[in-house]
């Protein structure tokens, strides 16, 4: 079985305050996250190894965006997201 069989996937947008390194203006940006929630039950075709992996699995979120565009109309440069965890356990 694959990891996808253990989780239900959905997308979510969470706001976060970031500062542009070029113009130094702080603004709130909406970052996209992939949310993987652990299923209530294991699929019936699972064996003992799959059951062990399913018991250890946890719900988590993965950051989808790696860059954002500055919201300042004069700057508008793209910058890397730093200081934000890319994986968050729920």
CSV table of C-alpha atoms in Angstrom, one decimal:
chain,number,residue,atom,x,y,z
A,1,UNK,CA,0.0,0.0,0.0
A,2,UNK,CA,1.0,3.6,-0.6
A,3,UNK,CA,1.0,6.5,1.8
A,4,UNK,CA,-1.9,8.1,-0.1
A,5,UNK,CA,-4.1,5.2,1.1
A,6,UNK,CA,-3.7,6.2,4.7
A,7,UNK,CA,-4.7,9.9,4.3
A,8,UNK,CA,-7.5,12.1,3.0
A,9,UNK,CA,-6.0,15.0,1.1
A,10,UNK,CA,-7.4,18.5,0.8
A,11,UNK,CA,-6.1,22.1,0.2
A,12,UNK,CA,-6.2,25.0,2.7
A,13,UNK,CA,-5.0,28.6,2.6
A,14,UNK,CA,-3.6,30.1,5.8
A,15,UNK,CA,-2.6,33.8,6.2
A,16,UNK,CA,0.9,34.6,7.5
A,17,UNK,CA,2.8,37.9,7.9
A,18,UNK,CA,6.0,38.1,5.8
A,19,UNK,CA,8.5,40.9,5.1
A,20,UNK,CA,9.8,41.5,1.6
A,21,UNK,CA,13.7,41.4,1.7
A,22,UNK,CA,13.9,43.9,-1.2
A,23,UNK,CA,11.6,46.7,0.0
A,24,UNK,CA,11.4,45.7,3.7
A,25,UNK,CA,7.6,46.1,3.7
A,26,UNK,CA,5.6,43.7,5.9
A,27,UNK,CA,2.3,42.3,4.6
A,28,UNK,CA,-0.1,39.4,5.1
A,29,UNK,CA,0.2,36.7,2.4
A,30,UNK,CA,-2.1,33.7,1.9
A,31,UNK,CA,0.0,30.5,1.7
A,32,UNK,CA,-1.4,27.3,0.2
A,33,UNK,CA,-1.1,24.1,2.3
A,34,UNK,CA,-1.8,20.4,1.4
A,35,UNK,CA,-3.6,18.9,4.4
A,36,UNK,CA,-3.3,15.2,4.9
A,37,UNK,CA,-5.7,13.9,7.6
A,38,UNK,CA,-5.3,10.3,8.7
A,39,UNK,CA,-8.3,8.1,7.8
A,40,UNK,CA,-10.4,6.6,10.5
A,41,UNK,CA,-9.9,3.0,9.3
A,42,UNK,CA,-7.3,1.1,7.4
A,43,UNK,CA,-8.4,-0.2,4.0
A,44,UNK,CA,-9.3,-4.0,4.1
A,45,UNK,CA,-6.5,-5.1,1.8
A,46,UNK,CA,-3.8,-4.2,4.3
A,47,UNK,CA,-1.3,-6.7,5.8
A,48,UNK,CA,0.6,-6.6,9.1
A,49,UNK,CA,3.3,-4.2,7.8
A,50,UNK,CA,0.7,-1.8,6.6
A,51,UNK,CA,-1.1,-1.9,9.9
A,52,UNK,CA,2.1,-1.0,11.7
A,53,UNK,CA,2.7,1.9,9.4
A,54,UNK,CA,-0.9,3.1,9.7
A,55,UNK,CA,-0.7,3.1,13.5
A,56,UNK,CA,2.4,5.3,13.4
A,57,UNK,CA,1.0,7.7,10.8
A,58,UNK,CA,-0.1,11.2,11.9
A,59,UNK,CA,-2.1,14.0,10.3
A,60,UNK,CA,0.1,16.8,8.8
A,61,UNK,CA,0.2,19.8,6.5
A,62,UNK,CA,2.8,20.4,3.7
A,63,UNK,CA,3.5,23.9,2.4
A,64,UNK,CA,2.9,24.1,-1.3
A,65,UNK,CA,4.2,27.6,-2.0
A,66,UNK,CA,8.0,28.3,-2.0
A,67,UNK,CA,7.9,31.9,-3.3
A,68,UNK,CA,5.4,34.8,-3.0
A,69,UNK,CA,5.2,38.1,-4.9
A,70,UNK,CA,5.6,41.3,-2.9
A,71,UNK,CA,2.3,43.1,-2.4
A,72,UNK,CA,3.9,46.5,-2.7
A,73,UNK,CA,3.0,47.9,-6.2
A,74,UNK,CA,6.4,49.5,-6.6
A,75,UNK,CA,8.4,46.4,-5.8
A,76,UNK,CA,6.4,43.3,-7.0
A,77,UNK,CA,9.5,41.1,-6.8
A,78,UNK,CA,9.2,37.4,-5.9
A,79,UNK,CA,10.9,36.3,-2.8
A,80,UNK,CA,11.5,33.0,-1.0
A,81,UNK,CA,9.5,32.1,2.0
A,82,UNK,CA,11.8,31.8,5.0
A,83,UNK,CA,11.1,31.3,8.6
A,84,UNK,CA,8.1,29.1,8.0
A,85,UNK,CA,8.1,25.4,8.6
A,86,UNK,CA,7.3,23.4,5.5
A,87,UNK,CA,5.7,20.5,7.4
A,88,UNK,CA,3.4,20.9,10.4
A,89,UNK,CA,2.0,18.0,12.4
A,90,UNK,CA,-1.6,18.4,13.4
